[in-house]
Tab-separated table of C-alpha atoms and ligand atoms in Angstrom:
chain	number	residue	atom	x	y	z
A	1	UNK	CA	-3.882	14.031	-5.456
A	2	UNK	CA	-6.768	11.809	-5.862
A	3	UNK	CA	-9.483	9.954	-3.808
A	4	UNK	CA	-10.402	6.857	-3.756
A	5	UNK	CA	-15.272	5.835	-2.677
A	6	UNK	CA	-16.127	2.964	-2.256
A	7	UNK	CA	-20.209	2.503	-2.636
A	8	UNK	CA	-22.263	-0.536	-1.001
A	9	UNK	CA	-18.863	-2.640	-2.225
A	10	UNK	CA	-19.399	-6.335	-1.131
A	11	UNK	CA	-17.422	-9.312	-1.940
A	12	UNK	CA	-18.505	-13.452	-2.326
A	13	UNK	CA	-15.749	-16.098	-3.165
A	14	UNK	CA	-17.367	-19.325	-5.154
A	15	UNK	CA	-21.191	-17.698	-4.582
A	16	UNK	CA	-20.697	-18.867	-0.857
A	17	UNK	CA	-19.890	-16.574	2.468
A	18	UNK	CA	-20.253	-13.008	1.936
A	19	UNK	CA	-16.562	-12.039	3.017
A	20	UNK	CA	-17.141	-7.787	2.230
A	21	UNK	CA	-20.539	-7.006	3.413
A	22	UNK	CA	-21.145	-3.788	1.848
A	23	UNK	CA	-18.821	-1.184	3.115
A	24	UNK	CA	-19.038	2.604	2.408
A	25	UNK	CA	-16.367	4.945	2.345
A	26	UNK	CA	-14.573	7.949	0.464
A	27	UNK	CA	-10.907	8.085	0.878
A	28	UNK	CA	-10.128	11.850	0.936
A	29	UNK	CA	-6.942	13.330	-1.923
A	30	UNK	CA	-3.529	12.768	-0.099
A	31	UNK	CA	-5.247	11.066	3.122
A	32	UNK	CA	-3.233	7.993	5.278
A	33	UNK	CA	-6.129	5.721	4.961
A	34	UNK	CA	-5.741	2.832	7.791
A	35	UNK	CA	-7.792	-0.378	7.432
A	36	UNK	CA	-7.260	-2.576	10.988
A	37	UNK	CA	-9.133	-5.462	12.401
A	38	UNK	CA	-8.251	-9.278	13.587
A	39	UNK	CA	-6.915	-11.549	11.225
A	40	UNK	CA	-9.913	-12.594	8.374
A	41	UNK	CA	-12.072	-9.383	9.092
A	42	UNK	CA	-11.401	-8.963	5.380
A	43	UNK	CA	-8.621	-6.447	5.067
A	44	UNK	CA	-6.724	-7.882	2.284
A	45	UNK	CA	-9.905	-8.865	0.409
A	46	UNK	CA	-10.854	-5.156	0.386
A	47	UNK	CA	-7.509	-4.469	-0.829
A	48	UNK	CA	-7.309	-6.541	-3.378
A	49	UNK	CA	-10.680	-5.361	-4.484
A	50	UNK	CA	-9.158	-1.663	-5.063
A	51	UNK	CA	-6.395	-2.668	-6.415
A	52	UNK	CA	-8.328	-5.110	-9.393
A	53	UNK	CA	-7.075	-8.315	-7.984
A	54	UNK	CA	-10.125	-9.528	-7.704
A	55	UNK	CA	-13.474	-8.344	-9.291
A	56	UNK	CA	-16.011	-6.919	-7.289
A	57	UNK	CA	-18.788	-9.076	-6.210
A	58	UNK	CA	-21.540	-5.623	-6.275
A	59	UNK	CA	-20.808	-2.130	-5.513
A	60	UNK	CA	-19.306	0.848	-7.277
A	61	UNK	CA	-15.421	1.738	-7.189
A	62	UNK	CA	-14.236	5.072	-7.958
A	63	UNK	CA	-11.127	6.012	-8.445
A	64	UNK	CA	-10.406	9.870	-8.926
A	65	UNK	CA	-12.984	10.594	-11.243
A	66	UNK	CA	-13.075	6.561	-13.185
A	67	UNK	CA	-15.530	4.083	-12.888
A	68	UNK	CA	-13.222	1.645	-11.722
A	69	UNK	CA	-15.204	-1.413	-11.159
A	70	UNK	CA	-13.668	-3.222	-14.777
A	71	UNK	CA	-10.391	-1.412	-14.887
A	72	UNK	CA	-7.301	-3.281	-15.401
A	73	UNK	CA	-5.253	-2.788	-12.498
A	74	UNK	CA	-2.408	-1.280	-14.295
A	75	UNK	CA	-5.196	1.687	-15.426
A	76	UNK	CA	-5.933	2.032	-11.762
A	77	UNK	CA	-3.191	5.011	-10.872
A	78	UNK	CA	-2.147	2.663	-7.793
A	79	UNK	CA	1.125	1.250	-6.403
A	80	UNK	CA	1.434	-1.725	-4.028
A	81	UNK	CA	3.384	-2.653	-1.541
A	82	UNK	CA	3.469	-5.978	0.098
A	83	UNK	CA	4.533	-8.284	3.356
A	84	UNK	CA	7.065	-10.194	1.497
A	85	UNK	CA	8.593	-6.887	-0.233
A	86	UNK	CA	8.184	-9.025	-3.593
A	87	UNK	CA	11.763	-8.255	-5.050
A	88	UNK	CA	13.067	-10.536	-8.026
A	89	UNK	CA	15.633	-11.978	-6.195
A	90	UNK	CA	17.716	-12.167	-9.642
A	91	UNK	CA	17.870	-8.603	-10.057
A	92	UNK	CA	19.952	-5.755	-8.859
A	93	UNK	CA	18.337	-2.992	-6.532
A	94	UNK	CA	18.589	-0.635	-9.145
A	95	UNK	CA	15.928	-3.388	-11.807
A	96	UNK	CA	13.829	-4.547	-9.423
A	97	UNK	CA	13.053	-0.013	-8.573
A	98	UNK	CA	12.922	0.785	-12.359
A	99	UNK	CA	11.335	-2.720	-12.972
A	100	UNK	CA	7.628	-0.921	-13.023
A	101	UNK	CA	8.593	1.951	-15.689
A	102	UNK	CA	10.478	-0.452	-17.885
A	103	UNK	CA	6.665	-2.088	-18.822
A	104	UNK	CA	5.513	1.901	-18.863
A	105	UNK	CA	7.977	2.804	-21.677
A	106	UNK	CA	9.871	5.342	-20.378
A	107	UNK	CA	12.797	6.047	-21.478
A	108	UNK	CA	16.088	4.177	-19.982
A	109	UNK	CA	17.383	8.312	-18.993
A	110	UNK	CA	14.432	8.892	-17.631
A	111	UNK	CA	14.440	5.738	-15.770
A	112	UNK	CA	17.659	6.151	-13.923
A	113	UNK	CA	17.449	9.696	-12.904
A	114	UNK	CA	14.047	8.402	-11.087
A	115	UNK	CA	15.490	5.777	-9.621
A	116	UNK	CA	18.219	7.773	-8.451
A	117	UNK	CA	16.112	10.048	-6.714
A	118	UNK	CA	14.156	7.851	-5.038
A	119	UNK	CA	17.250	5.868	-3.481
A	120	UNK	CA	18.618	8.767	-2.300
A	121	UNK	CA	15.232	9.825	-0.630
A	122	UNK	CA	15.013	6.751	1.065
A	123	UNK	CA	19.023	6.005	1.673
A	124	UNK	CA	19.381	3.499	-0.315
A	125	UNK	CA	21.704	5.303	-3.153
A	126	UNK	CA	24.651	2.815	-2.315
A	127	UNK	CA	22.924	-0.640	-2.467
A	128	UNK	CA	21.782	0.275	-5.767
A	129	UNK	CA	24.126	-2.428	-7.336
A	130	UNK	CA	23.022	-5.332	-5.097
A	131	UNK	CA	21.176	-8.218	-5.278
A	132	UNK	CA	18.120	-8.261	-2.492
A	133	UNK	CA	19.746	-11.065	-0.927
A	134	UNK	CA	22.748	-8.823	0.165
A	135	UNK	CA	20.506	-6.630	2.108
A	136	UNK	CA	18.899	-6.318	5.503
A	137	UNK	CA	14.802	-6.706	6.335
A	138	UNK	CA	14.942	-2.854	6.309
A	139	UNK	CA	16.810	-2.063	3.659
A	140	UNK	CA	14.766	-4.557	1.256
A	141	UNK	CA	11.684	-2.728	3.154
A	142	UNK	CA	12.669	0.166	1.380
A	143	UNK	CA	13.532	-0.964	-1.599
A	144	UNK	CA	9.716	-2.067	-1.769
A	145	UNK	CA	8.915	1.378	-1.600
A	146	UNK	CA	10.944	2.525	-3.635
A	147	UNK	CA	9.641	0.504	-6.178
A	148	UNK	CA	5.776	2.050	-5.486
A	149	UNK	CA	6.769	5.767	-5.222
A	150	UNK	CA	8.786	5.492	-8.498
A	151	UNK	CA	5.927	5.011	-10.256
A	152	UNK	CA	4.619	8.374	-9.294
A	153	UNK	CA	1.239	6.716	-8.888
A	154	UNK	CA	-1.412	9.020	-6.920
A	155	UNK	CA	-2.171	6.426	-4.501
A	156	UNK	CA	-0.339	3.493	-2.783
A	157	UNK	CA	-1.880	0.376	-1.231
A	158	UNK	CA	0.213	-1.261	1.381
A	159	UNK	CA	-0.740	-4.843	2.975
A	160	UNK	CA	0.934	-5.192	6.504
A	161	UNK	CA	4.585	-4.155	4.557
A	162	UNK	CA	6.525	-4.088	8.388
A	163	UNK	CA	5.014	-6.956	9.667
A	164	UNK	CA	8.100	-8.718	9.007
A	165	UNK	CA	10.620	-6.115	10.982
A	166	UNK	CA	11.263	-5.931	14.328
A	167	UNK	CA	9.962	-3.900	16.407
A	168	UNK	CA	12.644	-1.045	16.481
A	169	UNK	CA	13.021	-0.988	12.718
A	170	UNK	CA	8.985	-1.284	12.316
A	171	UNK	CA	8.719	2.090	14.371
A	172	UNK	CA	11.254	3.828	12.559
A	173	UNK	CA	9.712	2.716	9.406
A	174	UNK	CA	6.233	3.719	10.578
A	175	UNK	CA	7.634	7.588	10.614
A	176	UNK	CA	9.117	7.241	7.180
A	177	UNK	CA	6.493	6.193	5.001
A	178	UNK	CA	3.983	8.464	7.143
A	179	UNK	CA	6.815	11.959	5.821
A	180	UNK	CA	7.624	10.268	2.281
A	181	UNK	CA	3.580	10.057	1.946
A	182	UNK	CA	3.127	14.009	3.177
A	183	UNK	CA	5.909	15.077	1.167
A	184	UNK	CA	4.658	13.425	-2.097
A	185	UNK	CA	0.914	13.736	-1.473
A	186	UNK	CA	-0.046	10.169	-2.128
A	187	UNK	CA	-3.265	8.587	-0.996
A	188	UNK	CA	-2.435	5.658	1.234
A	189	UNK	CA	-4.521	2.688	1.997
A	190	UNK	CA	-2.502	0.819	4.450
A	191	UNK	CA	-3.491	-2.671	5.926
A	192	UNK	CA	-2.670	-3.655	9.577
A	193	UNK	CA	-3.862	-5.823	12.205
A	194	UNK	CA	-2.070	-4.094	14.551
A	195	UNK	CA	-4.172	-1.024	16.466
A	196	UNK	CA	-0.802	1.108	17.730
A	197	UNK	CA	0.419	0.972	13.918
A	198	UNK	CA	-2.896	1.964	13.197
A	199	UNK	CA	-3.306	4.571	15.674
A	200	UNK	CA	-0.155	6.235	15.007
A	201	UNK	CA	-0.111	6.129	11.032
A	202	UNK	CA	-3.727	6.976	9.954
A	203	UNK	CA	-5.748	10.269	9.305
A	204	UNK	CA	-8.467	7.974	9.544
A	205	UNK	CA	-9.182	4.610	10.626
A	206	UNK	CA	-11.706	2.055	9.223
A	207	UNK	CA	-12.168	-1.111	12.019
A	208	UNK	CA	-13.411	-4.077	9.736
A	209	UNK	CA	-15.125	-6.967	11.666
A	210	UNK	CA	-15.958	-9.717	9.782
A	211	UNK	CA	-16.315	-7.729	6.824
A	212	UNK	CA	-18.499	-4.460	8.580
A	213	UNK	CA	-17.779	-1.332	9.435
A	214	UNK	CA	-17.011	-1.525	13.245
A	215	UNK	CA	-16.072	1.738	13.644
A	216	UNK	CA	-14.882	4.749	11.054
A	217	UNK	CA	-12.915	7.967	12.284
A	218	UNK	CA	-9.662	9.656	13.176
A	219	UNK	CA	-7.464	7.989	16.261
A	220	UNK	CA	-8.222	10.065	18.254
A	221	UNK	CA	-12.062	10.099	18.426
A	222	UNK	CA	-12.068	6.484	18.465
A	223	UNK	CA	-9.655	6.271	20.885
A	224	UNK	CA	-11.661	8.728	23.225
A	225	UNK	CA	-14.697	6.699	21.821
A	226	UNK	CA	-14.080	3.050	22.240
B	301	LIG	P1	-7.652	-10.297	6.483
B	301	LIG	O1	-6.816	-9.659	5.443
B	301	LIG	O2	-8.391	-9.313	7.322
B	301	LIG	O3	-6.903	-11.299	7.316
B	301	LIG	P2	-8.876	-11.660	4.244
B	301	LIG	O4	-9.382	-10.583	3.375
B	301	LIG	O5	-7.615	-12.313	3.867
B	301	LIG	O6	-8.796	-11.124	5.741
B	301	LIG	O7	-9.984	-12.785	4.367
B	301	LIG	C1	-11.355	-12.495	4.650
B	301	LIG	C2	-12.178	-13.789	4.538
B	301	LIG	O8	-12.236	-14.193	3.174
B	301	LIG	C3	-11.600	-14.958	5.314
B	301	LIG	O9	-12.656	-15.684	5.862
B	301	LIG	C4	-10.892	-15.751	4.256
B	301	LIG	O10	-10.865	-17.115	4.587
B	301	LIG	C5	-11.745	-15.520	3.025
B	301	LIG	N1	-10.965	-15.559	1.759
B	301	LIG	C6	-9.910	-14.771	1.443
B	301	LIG	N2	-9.446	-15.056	0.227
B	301	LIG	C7	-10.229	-16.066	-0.255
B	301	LIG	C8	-10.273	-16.826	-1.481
B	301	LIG	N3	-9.417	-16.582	-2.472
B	301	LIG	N4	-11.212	-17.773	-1.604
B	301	LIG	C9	-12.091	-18.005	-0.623
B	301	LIG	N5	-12.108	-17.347	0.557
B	301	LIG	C10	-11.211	-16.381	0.735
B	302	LIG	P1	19.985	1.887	7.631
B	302	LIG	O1	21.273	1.484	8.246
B	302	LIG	O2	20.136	2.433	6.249
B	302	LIG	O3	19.084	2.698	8.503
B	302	LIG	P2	18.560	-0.543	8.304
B	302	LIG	O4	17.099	-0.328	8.255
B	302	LIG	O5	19.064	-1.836	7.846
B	302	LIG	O6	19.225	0.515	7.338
B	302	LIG	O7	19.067	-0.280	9.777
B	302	LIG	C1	18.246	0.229	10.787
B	302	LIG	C2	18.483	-0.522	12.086
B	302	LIG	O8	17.705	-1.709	12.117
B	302	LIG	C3	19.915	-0.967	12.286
B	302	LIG	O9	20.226	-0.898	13.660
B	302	LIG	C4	19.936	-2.401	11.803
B	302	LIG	O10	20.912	-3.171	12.439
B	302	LIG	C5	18.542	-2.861	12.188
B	302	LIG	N1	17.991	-3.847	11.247
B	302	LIG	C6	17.981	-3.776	9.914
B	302	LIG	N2	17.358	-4.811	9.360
B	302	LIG	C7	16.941	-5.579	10.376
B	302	LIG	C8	16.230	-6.827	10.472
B	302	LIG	N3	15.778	-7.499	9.397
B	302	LIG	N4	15.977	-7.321	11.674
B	302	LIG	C9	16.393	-6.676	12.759
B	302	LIG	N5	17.074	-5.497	12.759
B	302	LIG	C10	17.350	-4.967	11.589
Protein backbone atom coordinates (compact mmCIF):
# COMPACT_ATOMS: atom_id res chain seq x y z
CA UNK A 1 0.00 0.00 0.00
CA UNK A 2 1.26 3.40 -0.53
CA UNK A 3 0.36 7.11 0.15
CA UNK A 4 0.18 9.67 -1.82
CA UNK A 5 1.25 14.25 0.14
CA UNK A 6 0.76 16.73 -1.53
CA UNK A 7 2.85 19.98 -0.09
CA UNK A 8 1.81 23.79 -0.83
CA UNK A 9 0.98 22.15 -4.59
CA UNK A 10 -0.39 25.06 -6.78
CA UNK A 11 -1.10 25.13 -10.37
CA UNK A 12 -1.00 28.33 -13.25
CA UNK A 13 -1.98 27.60 -16.97
CA UNK A 14 -0.08 30.22 -19.52
CA UNK A 15 1.43 32.29 -16.20
CA UNK A 16 -2.26 33.62 -15.84
CA UNK A 17 -5.12 32.53 -13.10
CA UNK A 18 -3.87 30.52 -10.35
CA UNK A 19 -6.30 27.44 -10.92
CA UNK A 20 -4.60 25.13 -7.64
CA UNK A 21 -3.97 27.54 -4.93
CA UNK A 22 -1.76 25.65 -2.76
CA UNK A 23 -3.46 22.68 -1.32
CA UNK A 24 -2.07 20.39 1.46
CA UNK A 25 -2.81 16.95 1.99
CA UNK A 26 -1.44 13.30 2.73
CA UNK A 27 -3.43 10.56 1.25
CA UNK A 28 -3.16 7.73 3.85
CA UNK A 29 -1.84 3.68 2.33
CA UNK A 30 -5.07 1.93 1.00
CA UNK A 31 -7.42 5.10 1.79
CA UNK A 32 -10.75 6.00 -0.70
CA UNK A 33 -9.57 9.46 -1.23
CA UNK A 34 -12.73 11.66 -2.53
CA UNK A 35 -12.06 15.03 -4.20
CA UNK A 36 -15.80 16.90 -4.74
CA UNK A 37 -16.70 20.42 -5.54
CA UNK A 38 -18.81 22.35 -8.46
CA UNK A 39 -17.75 22.07 -11.82
CA UNK A 40 -14.09 24.19 -12.36
CA UNK A 41 -13.17 24.09 -8.53
CA UNK A 42 -10.15 22.34 -10.02
CA UNK A 43 -10.69 18.65 -9.51
CA UNK A 44 -9.36 17.33 -12.65
CA UNK A 45 -6.46 19.82 -12.66
CA UNK A 46 -5.36 18.31 -9.32
CA UNK A 47 -5.68 15.05 -10.86
CA UNK A 48 -3.91 15.46 -13.61
CA UNK A 49 -1.21 17.00 -11.52
CA UNK A 50 -0.74 13.48 -9.59
CA UNK A 51 -0.98 11.63 -12.24
CA UNK A 52 2.07 13.76 -14.43
CA UNK A 53 -0.29 15.11 -16.96
CA UNK A 54 0.62 18.21 -16.34
CA UNK A 55 3.73 19.60 -14.46
CA UNK A 56 3.37 21.20 -11.33
CA UNK A 57 3.30 24.88 -11.26
CA UNK A 58 5.20 24.87 -7.28
CA UNK A 59 4.82 22.44 -4.59
CA UNK A 60 6.22 19.05 -3.69
CA UNK A 61 4.54 15.60 -4.81
CA UNK A 62 5.27 12.51 -3.08
CA UNK A 63 4.46 9.47 -4.02
CA UNK A 64 5.24 6.49 -1.54
CA UNK A 65 8.56 7.38 -0.68
CA UNK A 66 9.59 9.34 -4.57
CA UNK A 67 10.00 12.76 -5.22
CA UNK A 68 7.51 12.79 -7.75
CA UNK A 69 7.37 16.26 -8.97
CA UNK A 70 9.52 15.22 -12.58
CA UNK A 71 8.46 11.63 -12.77
CA UNK A 72 7.19 10.28 -15.91
CA UNK A 73 3.81 9.21 -15.33
CA UNK A 74 4.37 5.68 -16.23
CA UNK A 75 7.14 5.71 -13.04
CA UNK A 76 4.32 7.04 -10.94
CA UNK A 77 2.84 3.43 -9.56
CA UNK A 78 -0.74 4.87 -10.65
CA UNK A 79 -3.68 3.61 -12.75
CA UNK A 80 -6.43 5.80 -14.27
CA UNK A 81 -9.64 5.55 -14.92
CA UNK A 82 -11.70 7.91 -16.90
CA UNK A 83 -15.44 9.36 -17.90
CA UNK A 84 -15.29 8.10 -21.35
CA UNK A 85 -13.88 4.50 -20.19
CA UNK A 86 -11.14 5.19 -23.02
CA UNK A 87 -11.34 1.63 -24.71
CA UNK A 88 -9.72 1.22 -28.31
CA UNK A 89 -12.74 0.63 -29.92
CA UNK A 90 -10.69 -1.75 -32.45
CA UNK A 91 -9.77 -4.11 -29.90
CA UNK A 92 -11.25 -7.07 -28.19
CA UNK A 93 -12.07 -6.88 -24.32
CA UNK A 94 -9.48 -9.18 -23.65
CA UNK A 95 -6.44 -6.23 -25.61
CA UNK A 96 -7.79 -3.32 -24.55
CA UNK A 97 -7.38 -5.22 -20.30
CA UNK A 98 -3.87 -6.61 -21.14
CA UNK A 99 -3.23 -3.48 -23.37
CA UNK A 100 -1.20 -1.77 -20.22
CA UNK A 101 1.20 -4.93 -19.51
CA UNK A 102 1.85 -5.51 -23.17
CA UNK A 103 4.10 -1.90 -23.01
CA UNK A 104 5.36 -3.43 -19.36
CA UNK A 105 6.87 -6.58 -20.96
CA UNK A 106 5.33 -9.18 -19.35
CA UNK A 107 5.10 -12.11 -20.64
CA UNK A 108 1.98 -13.07 -23.07
CA UNK A 109 1.26 -16.26 -20.05
CA UNK A 110 1.50 -14.02 -17.65
CA UNK A 111 -0.69 -11.63 -19.37
CA UNK A 112 -3.69 -13.82 -19.83
CA UNK A 113 -3.86 -15.51 -16.55
CA UNK A 114 -4.14 -11.68 -15.21
CA UNK A 115 -6.54 -10.80 -17.36
CA UNK A 116 -8.44 -13.74 -16.63
CA UNK A 117 -8.61 -13.05 -13.15
CA UNK A 118 -9.58 -9.81 -13.25
CA UNK A 119 -12.69 -10.54 -15.65
CA UNK A 120 -13.83 -12.99 -13.56
CA UNK A 121 -13.58 -10.62 -10.45
CA UNK A 122 -15.50 -8.16 -12.06
CA UNK A 123 -17.98 -10.58 -14.31
CA UNK A 124 -16.84 -9.88 -17.24
CA UNK A 125 -15.08 -13.48 -18.08
CA UNK A 126 -17.58 -13.99 -21.09
CA UNK A 127 -17.28 -10.66 -23.03
CA UNK A 128 -13.72 -11.23 -23.10
CA UNK A 129 -13.88 -11.80 -26.96
CA UNK A 130 -15.85 -8.63 -27.80
CA UNK A 131 -15.37 -5.56 -29.25
CA UNK A 132 -16.44 -2.48 -26.71
CA UNK A 133 -19.04 -1.61 -29.04
CA UNK A 134 -20.95 -4.92 -28.28
CA UNK A 135 -21.25 -4.02 -24.72
CA UNK A 136 -23.45 -2.09 -22.34
CA UNK A 137 -22.40 1.46 -20.36
CA UNK A 138 -21.76 -0.96 -17.42
CA UNK A 139 -20.14 -3.55 -18.76
CA UNK A 140 -17.56 -1.16 -20.71
CA UNK A 141 -17.51 0.58 -17.04
CA UNK A 142 -15.89 -2.37 -15.97
CA UNK A 143 -13.87 -3.14 -18.46
CA UNK A 144 -12.19 0.35 -17.57
CA UNK A 145 -11.37 -1.06 -14.43
CA UNK A 146 -10.30 -3.82 -15.32
CA UNK A 147 -7.85 -2.31 -17.30
CA UNK A 148 -6.44 -0.13 -13.98
CA UNK A 149 -6.46 -3.03 -11.44
CA UNK A 150 -4.55 -5.27 -13.93
CA UNK A 151 -1.81 -3.29 -13.66
CA UNK A 152 -1.47 -4.06 -10.02
CA UNK A 153 -0.59 -0.41 -9.54
CA UNK A 154 -0.72 0.74 -5.68
CA UNK A 155 -2.95 3.52 -6.37
CA UNK A 156 -5.80 4.35 -8.85
CA UNK A 157 -7.01 7.79 -9.92
CA UNK A 158 -10.53 7.89 -11.15
CA UNK A 159 -12.13 11.18 -12.85
CA UNK A 160 -16.03 11.07 -12.50
CA UNK A 161 -15.79 7.17 -14.21
CA UNK A 162 -20.00 6.70 -13.54
CA UNK A 163 -20.95 9.90 -14.55
CA UNK A 164 -22.07 8.44 -17.66
CA UNK A 165 -24.48 5.51 -16.03
CA UNK A 166 -27.66 5.81 -14.84
CA UNK A 167 -28.54 6.14 -11.80
CA UNK A 168 -29.30 2.42 -10.82
CA UNK A 169 -26.17 1.10 -12.47
CA UNK A 170 -24.05 4.21 -10.94
CA UNK A 171 -25.14 2.95 -7.35
CA UNK A 172 -24.39 -0.49 -7.93
CA UNK A 173 -21.13 0.49 -9.33
CA UNK A 174 -20.41 2.83 -6.42
CA UNK A 175 -20.39 -0.53 -4.05
CA UNK A 176 -18.11 -2.36 -6.41
CA UNK A 177 -15.21 -0.34 -6.85
CA UNK A 178 -15.55 0.77 -3.02
CA UNK A 179 -15.05 -3.81 -2.17
CA UNK A 180 -12.62 -4.36 -5.31
CA UNK A 181 -10.54 -1.27 -3.68
CA UNK A 182 -10.72 -2.96 0.12
CA UNK A 183 -10.02 -6.24 -1.18
CA UNK A 184 -6.89 -5.19 -3.19
CA UNK A 185 -5.70 -2.38 -0.91
CA UNK A 186 -5.32 0.31 -3.51
CA UNK A 187 -5.14 3.99 -2.75
CA UNK A 188 -7.98 5.71 -4.54
CA UNK A 189 -8.24 9.27 -5.56
CA UNK A 190 -11.62 9.52 -6.99
CA UNK A 191 -13.09 12.75 -8.65
CA UNK A 192 -16.82 13.70 -8.34
CA UNK A 193 -18.97 16.60 -8.41
CA UNK A 194 -21.52 14.84 -6.97
CA UNK A 195 -21.71 15.10 -2.79
CA UNK A 196 -23.96 11.62 -2.22
CA UNK A 197 -21.20 9.76 -4.45
CA UNK A 198 -18.90 11.48 -2.38
CA UNK A 199 -20.42 10.89 0.85
CA UNK A 200 -20.96 7.34 0.38
CA UNK A 201 -17.52 6.30 -1.33
CA UNK A 202 -14.80 8.23 0.62
CA UNK A 203 -12.74 7.62 3.90
CA UNK A 204 -12.13 11.11 3.49
CA UNK A 205 -13.35 13.95 1.64
CA UNK A 206 -11.44 17.01 0.28
CA UNK A 207 -14.23 20.00 -0.84
CA UNK A 208 -12.20 22.10 -3.49
CA UNK A 209 -13.63 25.64 -4.15
CA UNK A 210 -12.09 27.41 -6.67
CA UNK A 211 -8.99 25.70 -6.13
CA UNK A 212 -8.96 25.86 -1.83
CA UNK A 213 -9.48 23.68 0.61
CA UNK A 214 -13.20 24.23 1.63
CA UNK A 215 -13.39 21.68 3.90
CA UNK A 216 -11.13 18.28 4.64
CA UNK A 217 -12.53 15.20 6.71
CA UNK A 218 -14.47 11.97 6.84
CA UNK A 219 -18.46 12.14 5.73
CA UNK A 220 -19.49 12.00 8.52
CA UNK A 221 -17.91 14.93 10.45
CA UNK A 222 -18.58 17.11 7.64
CA UNK A 223 -21.82 16.06 7.30
CA UNK A 224 -22.53 16.73 11.12
CA UNK A 225 -20.29 19.86 10.41
CA UNK A 226 -21.58 21.69 7.44
P1 LIG B 1 -13.04 20.60 -12.40
O1 LIG B 1 -12.40 19.31 -12.72
O2 LIG B 1 -13.27 20.80 -10.95
O3 LIG B 1 -14.29 20.86 -13.21
P2 LIG B 1 -10.77 21.74 -13.79
O4 LIG B 1 -9.60 21.25 -13.06
O5 LIG B 1 -11.13 21.08 -15.05
O6 LIG B 1 -12.02 21.76 -12.81
O7 LIG B 1 -10.58 23.29 -14.09
C1 LIG B 1 -10.16 24.22 -13.10
C2 LIG B 1 -9.92 25.59 -13.76
O8 LIG B 1 -8.77 25.51 -14.60
C3 LIG B 1 -11.07 26.06 -14.64
O9 LIG B 1 -11.20 27.44 -14.48
C4 LIG B 1 -10.60 25.72 -16.02
O10 LIG B 1 -11.14 26.60 -16.97
C5 LIG B 1 -9.10 25.89 -15.93
N1 LIG B 1 -8.35 24.99 -16.84
C6 LIG B 1 -8.41 23.64 -16.86
N2 LIG B 1 -7.60 23.13 -17.79
C7 LIG B 1 -7.01 24.20 -18.40
C8 LIG B 1 -6.05 24.36 -19.47
N3 LIG B 1 -5.52 23.30 -20.08
N4 LIG B 1 -5.68 25.60 -19.81
C9 LIG B 1 -6.19 26.67 -19.18
N5 LIG B 1 -7.09 26.60 -18.18
C10 LIG B 1 -7.48 25.39 -17.78
P1 LIG C 1 -24.35 -7.25 -15.59
O1 LIG C 1 -25.54 -7.81 -16.27
O2 LIG C 1 -23.11 -8.06 -15.79
O3 LIG C 1 -24.56 -6.82 -14.17
P2 LIG C 1 -24.73 -4.54 -16.54
O4 LIG C 1 -23.99 -3.57 -15.69
O5 LIG C 1 -24.78 -4.26 -17.97
O6 LIG C 1 -23.99 -5.93 -16.42
O7 LIG C 1 -26.20 -4.68 -15.98
C1 LIG C 1 -26.62 -4.10 -14.78
C2 LIG C 1 -28.00 -3.48 -14.96
O8 LIG C 1 -27.88 -2.17 -15.50
C3 LIG C 1 -28.90 -4.24 -15.91
O9 LIG C 1 -30.23 -4.15 -15.45
C4 LIG C 1 -28.74 -3.53 -17.24
O10 LIG C 1 -29.87 -3.63 -18.04
C5 LIG C 1 -28.53 -2.09 -16.78
N1 LIG C 1 -27.63 -1.34 -17.66
C6 LIG C 1 -26.44 -1.73 -18.14
N2 LIG C 1 -25.86 -0.79 -18.87
C7 LIG C 1 -26.70 0.26 -18.87
C8 LIG C 1 -26.68 1.57 -19.46
N3 LIG C 1 -25.66 2.02 -20.21
N4 LIG C 1 -27.71 2.37 -19.25
C9 LIG C 1 -28.73 1.97 -18.50
N5 LIG C 1 -28.83 0.75 -17.91
C10 LIG C 1 -27.84 -0.09 -18.09
Amino acid sequence: MMQVELKQIKKSYNQKTEVIKGIDVKIEPGEFFVLVGPSGCGKSTLLRLIAGLEKITSGDLLIGEQYGNDLEPSKRNLSMVFQNYALYPHLSVEENIMFGLHVKKISKEEQKERCYQVAEMLGIVHYLKRKPKELSGGQRQRVALARAIVTHAPICLMDEPLSNLDAKLRTKMRSEIRQLQKKLGITMIYVTHDQTEAMTMADRMMILNEGEVQQLGKPLDLYNNP
